[in-house]
Structure formats: C-alpha cells, structure tokens
mmCIF file of C-alpha atoms in Angstrom:
data_model
loop_
_atom_site.group_PDB
_atom_site.id
_atom_site.type_symbol
_atom_site.label_atom_id
_atom_site.label_comp_id
_atom_site.label_asym_id
_atom_site.label_seq_id
_atom_site.Cartn_x
_atom_site.Cartn_y
_atom_site.Cartn_z
ATOM 1 C CA MET A 1 103.143 102.474 108.759
ATOM 2 C CA THR A 2 99.405 103.411 108.595
ATOM 3 C CA ASP A 3 96.410 101.247 108.332
ATOM 4 C CA ALA A 4 95.072 100.728 104.557
ATOM 5 C CA ALA A 5 91.676 100.921 106.037
ATOM 6 C CA MET A 6 92.296 104.776 106.210
ATOM 7 C CA ASP A 7 92.181 106.955 103.485
ATOM 8 C CA PRO A 8 95.672 108.224 103.789
ATOM 9 C CA GLN A 9 95.026 110.954 101.169
ATOM 10 C CA ASP A 10 92.394 112.202 103.471
ATOM 11 C CA ALA A 11 94.298 111.933 106.893
ATOM 12 C CA PHE A 12 97.880 113.634 105.819
ATOM 13 C CA SER A 13 96.413 116.148 102.933
ATOM 14 C CA GLY A 14 95.933 119.843 103.482
ATOM 15 C CA THR A 15 95.505 121.814 106.632
ATOM 16 C CA ARG A 16 93.687 121.956 109.972
ATOM 17 C CA GLU A 17 93.278 124.810 112.796
ATOM 18 C CA VAL A 18 96.613 124.708 114.688
ATOM 19 C CA ASP A 19 96.850 122.620 117.269
ATOM 20 C CA PRO A 20 96.232 124.408 120.678
ATOM 21 C CA ARG A 21 99.753 122.961 121.832
ATOM 22 C CA TYR A 22 101.762 124.696 119.025
ATOM 23 C CA ARG A 23 99.983 127.979 118.996
ATOM 24 C CA LEU A 24 102.491 130.687 118.405
ATOM 25 C CA ASP A 25 102.300 134.566 118.639
ATOM 26 C CA GLU A 26 101.213 135.532 115.121
ATOM 27 C CA ALA A 27 101.903 139.087 115.587
ATOM 28 C CA ALA A 28 105.215 138.590 116.906
ATOM 29 C CA LEU A 29 105.635 135.995 113.738
ATOM 30 C CA ASP A 30 104.143 139.055 111.341
ATOM 31 C CA ALA A 31 106.691 141.783 112.627
ATOM 32 C CA TRP A 32 109.740 139.197 112.299
ATOM 33 C CA MET A 33 108.423 137.971 108.388
ATOM 34 C CA LYS A 34 108.511 141.959 107.594
ATOM 35 C CA GLU A 35 112.175 142.113 108.707
ATOM 36 C CA ASN A 36 113.315 139.036 107.313
ATOM 37 C CA VAL A 37 111.094 137.786 104.456
ATOM 38 C CA ALA A 38 111.666 140.011 100.861
ATOM 39 C CA GLY A 39 108.518 140.854 99.399
ATOM 40 C CA TYR A 40 106.826 139.826 102.664
ATOM 41 C CA ALA A 41 103.431 142.081 103.273
ATOM 42 C CA GLY A 42 100.561 140.906 105.770
ATOM 43 C CA PRO A 43 98.275 140.347 106.758
ATOM 44 C CA LEU A 44 99.216 136.617 107.600
ATOM 45 C CA THR A 45 96.640 133.846 108.156
ATOM 46 C CA LEU A 46 98.086 130.694 110.136
ATOM 47 C CA ARG A 47 96.898 126.798 109.571
ATOM 48 C CA GLN A 48 99.098 123.648 110.329
ATOM 49 C CA PHE A 49 99.379 120.665 108.021
ATOM 50 C CA LYS A 50 98.044 117.146 108.480
ATOM 51 C CA GLY A 51 101.203 115.416 107.672
ATOM 52 C CA GLY A 52 104.785 115.384 109.425
ATOM 53 C CA GLN A 53 105.319 113.074 112.665
ATOM 54 C CA SER A 54 108.252 115.384 114.112
ATOM 55 C CA ASN A 55 108.576 119.033 113.104
ATOM 56 C CA PRO A 56 105.147 120.886 113.417
ATOM 57 C CA THR A 57 104.768 122.478 109.992
ATOM 58 C CA TYR A 58 102.333 125.200 109.307
ATOM 59 C CA GLU A 59 100.711 126.868 105.900
ATOM 60 C CA LEU A 60 101.365 131.175 105.835
ATOM 61 C CA THR A 61 98.896 132.873 103.855
ATOM 62 C CA THR A 62 99.188 136.315 102.687
ATOM 63 C CA PRO A 63 96.895 138.080 100.187
ATOM 64 C CA GLY A 64 99.934 138.103 97.734
ATOM 65 C CA ARG A 65 101.789 135.004 98.499
ATOM 66 C CA ALA A 66 101.983 131.495 100.774
ATOM 67 C CA TYR A 67 104.358 130.388 102.677
ATOM 68 C CA VAL A 68 105.516 126.994 104.949
ATOM 69 C CA LEU A 69 106.832 127.460 108.307
ATOM 70 C CA ARG A 70 108.680 124.549 109.899
ATOM 71 C CA ARG A 71 109.551 124.436 113.538
ATOM 72 C CA LYS A 72 111.250 122.936 116.375
ATOM 73 C CA PRO A 73 108.422 121.418 118.689
ATOM 74 C CA PRO A 74 108.441 123.075 122.274
ATOM 75 C CA GLY A 75 109.147 121.094 125.314
ATOM 76 C CA VAL A 76 111.821 118.417 126.177
ATOM 77 C CA LEU A 77 113.432 116.818 123.343
ATOM 78 C CA LEU A 78 116.066 114.190 122.266
ATOM 79 C CA PRO A 79 119.536 115.248 121.463
ATOM 80 C CA SER A 80 120.081 116.398 118.142
ATOM 81 C CA ALA A 81 116.652 115.974 116.870
ATOM 82 C CA HIS A 82 114.516 118.519 115.040
ATOM 83 C CA ALA A 83 117.193 120.316 113.489
ATOM 84 C CA VAL A 84 115.639 122.581 111.448
ATOM 85 C CA ASP A 85 118.853 124.935 111.470
ATOM 86 C CA ARG A 86 120.346 121.857 109.307
ATOM 87 C CA GLU A 87 117.334 121.663 106.953
ATOM 88 C CA PHE A 88 117.679 125.249 106.021
ATOM 89 C CA THR A 89 121.056 124.711 105.336
ATOM 90 C CA VAL A 90 120.612 122.148 103.036
ATOM 91 C CA ILE A 91 117.887 123.561 100.913
ATOM 92 C CA SER A 92 119.491 126.611 100.527
ATOM 93 C CA ALA A 93 122.887 125.130 99.291
ATOM 94 C CA LEU A 94 120.394 122.981 97.036
ATOM 95 C CA ASP A 95 118.177 125.636 96.023
ATOM 96 C CA ALA A 96 121.275 127.728 94.552
ATOM 97 C CA GLN A 97 122.222 124.142 92.443
ATOM 98 C CA GLY A 98 118.713 124.154 90.894
ATOM 99 C CA PHE A 99 117.653 120.930 92.887
ATOM 100 C CA PRO A 100 113.820 120.761 93.444
ATOM 101 C CA VAL A 101 113.469 122.074 96.967
ATOM 102 C CA ALA A 102 111.108 124.935 98.508
ATOM 103 C CA ARG A 103 113.023 128.015 98.213
ATOM 104 C CA PRO A 104 114.254 128.703 101.412
ATOM 105 C CA TYR A 105 113.492 132.466 102.555
ATOM 106 C CA ALA A 106 114.965 133.004 106.244
ATOM 107 C CA LEU A 107 116.065 130.953 109.513
ATOM 108 C CA CYS A 108 115.001 132.302 112.906
ATOM 109 C CA THR A 109 117.263 130.920 115.582
ATOM 110 C CA ASP A 110 115.923 133.471 118.573
ATOM 111 C CA ASP A 111 113.294 131.037 120.496
ATOM 112 C CA ALA A 112 112.098 134.234 121.870
ATOM 113 C CA VAL A 113 109.718 134.912 118.722
ATOM 114 C CA ILE A 114 107.621 131.983 118.514
ATOM 115 C CA GLY A 115 109.095 129.853 121.126
ATOM 116 C CA SER A 116 111.108 127.642 119.337
ATOM 117 C CA MET A 117 113.760 128.056 116.163
ATOM 118 C CA PHE A 118 111.967 128.034 112.706
ATOM 119 C CA TYR A 119 112.390 128.686 109.323
ATOM 120 C CA VAL A 120 110.095 129.945 106.342
ATOM 121 C CA MET A 121 110.215 128.483 103.082
ATOM 122 C CA ASP A 122 108.072 129.139 99.498
ATOM 123 C CA LYS A 123 105.078 126.698 99.717
ATOM 124 C CA VAL A 124 105.419 124.848 96.176
ATOM 125 C CA GLU A 125 102.004 123.991 94.688
ATOM 126 C CA GLY A 126 101.697 120.256 93.323
ATOM 127 C CA ARG A 127 100.457 116.909 94.487
ATOM 128 C CA VAL A 128 101.869 114.728 97.413
ATOM 129 C CA PHE A 129 100.884 111.199 96.811
ATOM 130 C CA TRP A 130 100.431 109.121 100.299
ATOM 131 C CA ASP A 131 99.878 105.840 98.686
ATOM 132 C CA LEU A 132 102.579 104.114 97.018
ATOM 133 C CA LYS A 133 100.289 102.262 95.110
ATOM 134 C CA LEU A 134 99.091 105.427 93.518
ATOM 135 C CA PRO A 135 95.116 104.783 93.416
ATOM 136 C CA GLY A 136 93.385 106.475 90.392
ATOM 137 C CA LEU A 137 96.296 107.112 88.080
ATOM 138 C CA ALA A 138 97.185 104.822 85.061
ATOM 139 C CA PRO A 139 99.920 102.499 84.894
ATOM 140 C CA ALA A 140 102.129 104.447 82.600
ATOM 141 C CA GLU A 141 101.546 107.392 84.920
ATOM 142 C CA ARG A 142 103.025 105.215 87.859
ATOM 143 C CA ARG A 143 105.858 104.167 86.118
ATOM 144 C CA ALA A 144 106.899 107.836 85.381
ATOM 145 C CA ILE A 145 106.231 108.902 88.952
ATOM 146 C CA TYR A 146 108.648 105.888 90.245
ATOM 147 C CA GLU A 147 111.288 106.854 87.546
ATOM 148 C CA ALA A 148 111.287 110.473 88.383
ATOM 149 C CA GLN A 149 111.579 109.300 92.057
ATOM 150 C CA THR A 150 114.601 107.433 91.334
ATOM 151 C CA ASP A 151 116.064 109.827 88.733
ATOM 152 C CA THR A 152 115.780 112.832 91.628
ATOM 153 C CA LEU A 153 117.718 110.743 94.273
ATOM 154 C CA ALA A 154 120.640 109.691 91.656
ATOM 155 C CA ARG A 155 120.563 113.456 91.070
ATOM 156 C CA LEU A 156 121.252 114.428 94.955
ATOM 157 C CA HIS A 157 123.934 111.597 94.945
ATOM 158 C CA ALA A 158 125.812 113.126 92.117
ATOM 159 C CA PHE A 159 126.585 116.038 93.769
ATOM 160 C CA ASP A 160 130.024 116.360 95.451
ATOM 161 C CA PRO A 161 129.214 118.281 98.957
ATOM 162 C CA ALA A 162 132.452 120.089 99.072
ATOM 163 C CA ALA A 163 131.833 121.571 95.690
ATOM 164 C CA ILE A 164 128.223 122.914 96.595
ATOM 165 C CA GLY A 165 129.123 124.310 100.218
ATOM 166 C CA LEU A 166 128.082 121.390 101.847
ATOM 167 C CA GLY A 167 131.654 119.699 102.548
ATOM 168 C CA ASP A 168 131.444 119.984 106.633
ATOM 169 C CA TYR A 169 127.728 119.240 106.552
ATOM 170 C CA GLY A 170 128.366 115.715 108.258
ATOM 171 C CA LYS A 171 131.525 113.645 109.686
ATOM 172 C CA ALA A 172 133.470 111.577 106.941
ATOM 173 C CA GLY A 173 133.490 108.063 107.060
ATOM 174 C CA ASN A 174 132.228 105.239 109.117
ATOM 175 C CA TYR A 175 128.689 106.530 108.337
ATOM 176 C CA PHE A 176 127.105 103.052 108.769
ATOM 177 C CA ALA A 177 128.385 102.750 112.470
ATOM 178 C CA ARG A 178 128.046 106.330 113.353
ATOM 179 C CA GLN A 179 124.153 106.156 112.370
ATOM 180 C CA VAL A 180 123.770 102.587 114.221
ATOM 181 C CA GLY A 181 125.310 104.235 117.367
ATOM 182 C CA ARG A 182 123.309 107.038 116.888
ATOM 183 C CA TRP A 183 119.896 105.132 116.749
ATOM 184 C CA THR A 184 120.832 102.838 119.389
ATOM 185 C CA LYS A 185 121.336 106.041 121.533
ATOM 186 C CA GLN A 186 117.959 107.388 120.575
ATOM 187 C CA TYR A 187 115.986 104.150 120.845
ATOM 188 C CA ARG A 188 117.645 103.474 124.504
ATOM 189 C CA ALA A 189 116.589 107.225 125.312
ATOM 190 C CA SER A 190 113.071 106.644 124.514
ATOM 191 C CA GLU A 191 112.624 103.008 125.871
ATOM 192 C CA ILE A 192 109.497 102.304 127.660
ATOM 193 C CA ASP A 193 109.583 98.293 127.808
ATOM 194 C CA PRO A 194 112.302 95.525 126.490
ATOM 195 C CA ILE A 195 111.747 94.528 122.978
ATOM 196 C CA PRO A 196 114.130 91.596 122.266
ATOM 197 C CA ALA A 197 114.482 91.885 118.664
ATOM 198 C CA MET A 198 115.793 95.603 119.343
ATOM 199 C CA ASP A 199 118.284 94.340 121.666
ATOM 200 C CA ARG A 200 119.377 91.715 119.034
ATOM 201 C CA LEU A 201 119.685 93.885 116.400
ATOM 202 C CA ILE A 202 121.965 96.781 118.616
ATOM 203 C CA ALA A 203 124.161 93.589 119.311
ATOM 204 C CA PHE A 204 124.229 92.185 115.424
ATOM 205 C CA LEU A 205 124.318 95.307 113.472
ATOM 206 C CA PRO A 206 127.765 97.183 114.722
ATOM 207 C CA ASP A 207 129.580 93.603 114.089
ATOM 208 C CA SER A 208 128.526 93.148 110.594
ATOM 209 C CA LEU A 209 128.705 96.322 108.975
ATOM 210 C CA PRO A 210 129.009 96.698 105.143
ATOM 211 C CA PRO A 211 132.225 98.329 103.236
ATOM 212 C CA GLU A 212 132.400 101.660 103.155
ATOM 213 C CA GLY A 213 130.894 103.646 99.971
ATOM 214 C CA PRO A 214 131.668 107.038 98.999
ATOM 215 C CA SER A 215 130.219 110.375 101.195
ATOM 216 C CA ARG A 216 127.128 112.086 99.417
ATOM 217 C CA ILE A 217 124.456 114.106 100.646
ATOM 218 C CA VAL A 218 122.064 111.666 102.040
ATOM 219 C CA HIS A 219 118.487 112.764 102.834
ATOM 220 C CA GLY A 220 117.514 110.189 105.255
ATOM 221 C CA ASP A 221 113.684 110.082 104.615
ATOM 222 C CA PHE A 222 113.610 110.122 100.724
ATOM 223 C CA ARG A 223 110.188 108.649 99.832
ATOM 224 C CA LEU A 224 107.585 109.321 97.577
ATOM 225 C CA ASP A 225 104.897 111.252 100.618
ATOM 226 C CA ASN A 226 108.005 113.690 100.975
ATOM 227 C CA MET A 227 107.840 114.902 97.394
ATOM 228 C CA ILE A 228 105.531 117.410 95.767
ATOM 229 C CA LEU A 229 104.738 116.473 92.017
ATOM 230 C CA ALA A 230 103.672 118.624 89.502
ATOM 231 C CA PRO A 231 99.550 119.178 89.097
ATOM 232 C CA ASP A 232 99.879 117.216 85.592
ATOM 233 C CA ALA A 233 103.287 115.799 85.024
ATOM 234 C CA ALA A 234 105.761 113.535 86.655
ATOM 235 C CA GLN A 235 108.083 115.881 87.568
ATOM 236 C CA VAL A 236 109.573 116.264 90.907
ATOM 237 C CA ARG A 237 109.032 120.084 92.190
ATOM 238 C CA ALA A 238 110.116 119.808 95.628
ATOM 239 C CA VAL A 239 111.911 117.242 97.824
ATOM 240 C CA LEU A 240 110.879 117.987 101.786
ATOM 241 C CA ASP A 241 111.733 117.243 104.783
ATOM 242 C CA TRP A 242 115.621 117.425 105.245
ATOM 243 C CA GLU A 243 115.352 117.042 109.216
ATOM 244 C CA LEU A 244 117.659 113.651 109.092
ATOM 245 C CA SER A 245 119.746 114.641 106.295
ATOM 246 C CA THR A 246 123.494 114.363 106.645
ATOM 247 C CA LEU A 247 126.620 113.651 104.537
ATOM 248 C CA GLY A 248 126.919 109.424 104.192
ATOM 249 C CA ASP A 249 126.571 106.378 102.347
ATOM 250 C CA PRO A 250 123.956 107.008 99.629
ATOM 251 C CA MET A 251 123.609 103.291 99.544
ATOM 252 C CA ALA A 252 121.550 104.010 103.259
ATOM 253 C CA ASP A 253 119.240 106.871 101.200
ATOM 254 C CA PHE A 254 118.619 104.106 98.397
ATOM 255 C CA SER A 255 118.078 101.051 100.480
ATOM 256 C CA TYR A 256 115.697 103.023 102.407
ATOM 257 C CA LEU A 257 113.764 103.861 99.107
ATOM 258 C CA LEU A 258 113.956 100.103 98.332
ATOM 259 C CA ILE A 259 112.577 98.784 101.723
ATOM 260 C CA ALA A 260 109.164 99.920 100.390
ATOM 261 C CA TRP A 261 109.303 96.722 98.103
ATOM 262 C CA ALA A 262 109.456 94.568 101.266
ATOM 263 C CA ILE A 263 106.659 95.953 103.230
ATOM 264 C CA PRO A 264 103.372 94.592 102.715
ATOM 265 C CA ALA A 265 101.026 96.024 100.145
ATOM 266 C CA SER A 266 98.457 96.341 103.123
ATOM 267 C CA LEU A 267 100.122 99.075 104.255
ATOM 268 C CA ARG A 268 100.072 102.156 102.464
ATOM 269 C CA ASN A 269 103.658 102.415 102.531
ATOM 270 C CA GLY A 270 103.983 99.076 100.839
ATOM 271 C CA LEU A 271 104.443 97.198 97.768
ATOM 272 C CA ALA A 272 105.408 93.493 98.910
ATOM 273 C CA GLY A 273 102.714 91.483 97.209
ATOM 274 C CA ALA A 274 101.155 93.993 95.031
ATOM 275 C CA ASP A 275 100.872 93.355 91.082
ATOM 276 C CA LEU A 276 103.526 95.539 90.297
ATOM 277 C CA GLN A 277 103.454 94.769 86.310
ATOM 278 C CA ALA A 278 99.705 95.676 86.538
ATOM 279 C CA LEU A 279 100.245 98.735 88.548
ATOM 280 C CA GLY A 280 102.876 99.791 86.142
ATOM 281 C CA ILE A 281 104.970 100.237 89.122
ATOM 282 C CA PRO A 282 108.992 99.058 88.532
ATOM 283 C CA SER A 283 110.208 96.230 90.073
ATOM 284 C CA VAL A 284 112.880 96.418 92.854
ATOM 285 C CA GLU A 285 115.561 94.927 90.100
ATOM 286 C CA GLU A 286 114.355 97.517 87.310
ATOM 287 C CA THR A 287 114.869 100.362 90.092
ATOM 288 C CA VAL A 288 118.271 99.238 90.931
ATOM 289 C CA ASP A 289 119.149 99.087 87.659
ATOM 290 C CA ARG A 290 118.005 102.511 86.666
ATOM 291 C CA TYR A 291 119.815 103.986 89.844
ATOM 292 C CA ALA A 292 122.979 102.316 88.807
ATOM 293 C CA ALA A 293 122.581 103.546 85.129
ATOM 294 C CA ALA A 294 122.831 107.012 86.664
ATOM 295 C CA THR A 295 125.443 106.693 89.612
ATOM 296 C CA GLY A 296 127.381 103.644 88.652
ATOM 297 C CA LEU A 297 126.783 102.675 92.702
ATOM 298 C CA ARG A 298 124.657 99.282 93.226
ATOM 299 C CA PRO A 299 123.944 97.630 96.520
ATOM 300 C CA ALA A 300 125.742 94.945 97.591
ATOM 301 C CA ASN A 301 123.565 93.390 100.494
ATOM 302 C CA LEU A 302 120.314 94.343 100.276
ATOM 303 C CA ASP A 303 119.513 92.237 103.536
ATOM 304 C CA TRP A 304 121.705 93.833 105.497
ATOM 305 C CA LEU A 305 120.519 97.155 104.356
ATOM 306 C CA TYR A 306 116.766 96.565 104.776
ATOM 307 C CA ALA A 307 117.437 95.390 108.366
ATOM 308 C CA TYR A 308 119.400 98.401 109.068
ATOM 309 C CA ASN A 309 116.622 100.431 107.743
ATOM 310 C CA LEU A 310 113.927 98.900 109.658
ATOM 311 C CA PHE A 311 115.891 99.066 112.682
ATOM 312 C CA ARG A 312 116.585 102.736 112.223
ATOM 313 C CA LEU A 313 112.412 103.041 111.153
ATOM 314 C CA ALA A 314 111.773 101.132 114.880
ATOM 315 C CA ALA A 315 114.216 103.581 116.383
ATOM 316 C CA ILE A 316 112.164 106.525 115.126
ATOM 317 C CA CYS A 317 109.122 105.107 115.996
ATOM 318 C CA GLN A 318 110.361 104.373 119.244
ATOM 319 C CA GLY A 319 111.214 108.405 119.495
ATOM 320 C CA ILE A 320 107.627 109.324 118.688
ATOM 321 C CA ALA A 321 106.330 106.558 121.410
ATOM 322 C CA GLY A 322 108.537 108.387 124.021
ATOM 323 C CA ARG A 323 107.219 111.578 122.910
ATOM 324 C CA VAL A 324 103.372 110.292 123.212
ATOM 325 C CA ARG A 325 104.392 109.305 126.646
ATOM 326 C CA ASP A 326 105.439 112.982 127.545
ATOM 327 C CA GLY A 327 102.688 114.792 125.223
ATOM 328 C CA THR A 328 104.944 116.018 122.670
ATOM 329 C CA ALA A 329 103.955 114.093 119.928
ATOM 330 C CA ALA A 330 103.214 116.501 116.943
ATOM 331 C CA SER A 331 100.521 114.268 114.784
ATOM 332 C CA ALA A 332 97.039 112.464 115.543
ATOM 333 C CA HIS A 333 98.575 109.947 114.316
ATOM 334 C CA ALA A 334 101.649 109.568 116.129
ATOM 335 C CA ARG A 335 100.097 106.602 118.541
ATOM 336 C CA THR A 336 99.777 104.188 115.300
ATOM 337 C CA MET A 337 103.485 105.404 114.557
ATOM 338 C CA ALA A 338 104.352 104.223 117.800
ATOM 339 C CA ALA A 339 102.964 100.743 117.818
ATOM 340 C CA GLN A 340 104.868 100.012 114.930
ATOM 341 C CA VAL A 341 108.217 99.489 116.923
ATOM 342 C CA GLY A 342 107.601 95.879 117.721
ATOM 343 C CA PRO A 343 106.176 94.689 113.943
ATOM 344 C CA LEU A 344 109.390 96.694 112.488
ATOM 345 C CA SER A 345 112.101 95.485 114.628
ATOM 346 C CA ASP A 346 110.777 91.672 114.271
ATOM 347 C CA ALA A 347 110.861 92.697 110.430
ATOM 348 C CA ALA A 348 114.494 93.914 110.866
ATOM 349 C CA TRP A 349 115.613 90.868 112.280
ATOM 350 C CA GLY A 350 113.934 88.802 109.972
ATOM 351 C CA PHE A 351 116.148 90.626 107.161
ATOM 352 C CA ALA A 352 119.137 90.609 109.872
ATOM 353 C CA ARG A 353 118.889 86.564 109.899
ATOM 354 C CA LYS A 354 118.923 86.538 106.365
ATOM 355 C CA ALA A 355 121.998 88.632 106.207
ATOM 356 C CA GLY A 356 123.964 85.979 108.490
ATOM 357 C CA ALA A 357 122.875 86.723 111.838
#
C-alpha cells in the first residue's frame, strides 16, 4: 500500500546493512550452520533484505553458496504471529512435490542461537516485481507473467493436503468464520484509536459468511511481489512468505489476488483505472475464467470476498501500527503501512455495503 511516487523497485529490492535492532550472533549462527546445513562452509557474510514487513529476512553469503534466513522478530509479539516454523513445514512439503518454493535446509527452534526461532533456505535467483503495472515490460510479457501467477495459484489449490503430509496443517471447516474471528482479535490486540468502519465490519462479516468451500492449502498472501520469476521468462521459480498459510477455502486466496483489480492504479499494488488492454494485463473476468478452467472453482460473491480481504489487510496493518508503537516493526516502510488502516477499512465497508450490509 505504498505511494506510487516512491520507486518500489528501489525501495524494496535488494539488501542493506543489518538493522541494529536485528543484529545477531554471527559466530553462533556459523557454528549452527556447520552442524545443521549440509554442504555449508563459511566464512559467512550477512545482509538484511529491504522488503518484508513482518519477519526479518537475511541474505547469508558464503564463498560457495547464498542462503536466506527468516526469523521471528525479537520482543513481545501477537499470539500466533510470525510462525516461521509453520513456513518451514509447508515449504518442505511443497518442495517435495516439485512446487516452486525455495529449498528449505533446516529449522532452529532454540532461541538461544540468535535470539529467536529461524530457518534457512536456498536463495533463489530471479526477478521480483514490486509494481503490478510491470513498467518497462512489453504487453505480451505482462500477460504471460499474470497467467503464470494464476496458474501457480491454481496448482497450489490442486493439492490434497492430506496426500502431501499437510492434513493437520490447519483446522477443518468454518474457515471464513475462524479467519474473521482471528483478525478481529489481532485488530483488537493492536487497536490504538477507534475506527468506525472496522467496528461495522466486525459486526457484519460473521453474520454474512459465504458457503463452505473445499479445504486446500491457502498461502494467505499470494501476490506478485511474493514470487521470484526466472530472469528471462514468465516462469515462477519460487513463491515466498508462507507465514499466513494454513488449510482453508481456496476462494480466500484467489479473491485476495483479485483485489488488486479493485485497488486504485495510483498505488503500486493496484490496477483499478489502469488501461489493462494497453498494458496487456488480463481482466478480472479473464483471470477468473483461467483459474476456473484449471480448478473448477469460481468465486460466487466477490463483493463479500473483497470486503473480507480488505478487512483482513486493515487488521494486518493495524498489527504493524501496534509494532511501530512498541518499537518492534521490521521495516522502514512500516509507518506507511500503518497509515493504511483507515483507507482500507473504508474500502472494505464500501464492498460490504455492495454485499448487502
């Protein structure tokens, strides 16, 4: 939810010096890597990725290989947040199926090593696109990237969780009811000032839930800038940031992807008002048809789903606002994210009204 005047590729791409708040014991990490990561050989150089609002993420470079480390932030955290152990579980299962994720190496649950739980995975080389309008690309390239994104989500939703060892990765049934309850609690735990639209949504959403869908692996934050694409092709090499993943209704994931078409094009993650045909970007209808052709699933009430997803985003941003207040936010752009709670909740309520509120 960043201002289009900022260059997102510059702001979020690449690495920087490690934030002093997130420094770690490099000697202890080196010793742990020698014990737990096959083929590891130092010396080790650390830098921190610019992107990422939640779990501090580091580039680990050695003479022979590069790795990525994701850790829980230190300090007091919201319940169930920053679940890097769950990330490690899901990418391990998906990697075994050949789904595009970074190869996981090892998980460390001992806080004594670097101060919090973490895991190490392969560093995947390729392109990350931070602006959904894909400036600088040809229309055919844009279309191919969007189609690859849709096909990758459809492939994720095709897995039977139990068949790949993830049958107990989340609770069965009542997915939207549980999610609305979860994000209501997270919002209330971080609430600073009353926001009337959030209060109205908290009253409306639980009483207007959609019919239950099949239980599938849902990513929880499936969008273009959480993917690494091949350097010279519209091929998804890795889907990143599985912190919010669980078992649930695939329509939650798919409609979250589709809200980009409802967010103003003046924002980097919005397409509403853009000349999609000139850009080569598929329409919502084309995207729905492509996903439905692959999965047999189609959203029934997009207005409700948009309201739910924008409410959820507002709750996530409120959590970031709480962490800014508490001094534990992991990104220089956290204050910008926190300022989005009001606009997101207003937009969510607008869709709720269309859905019958």
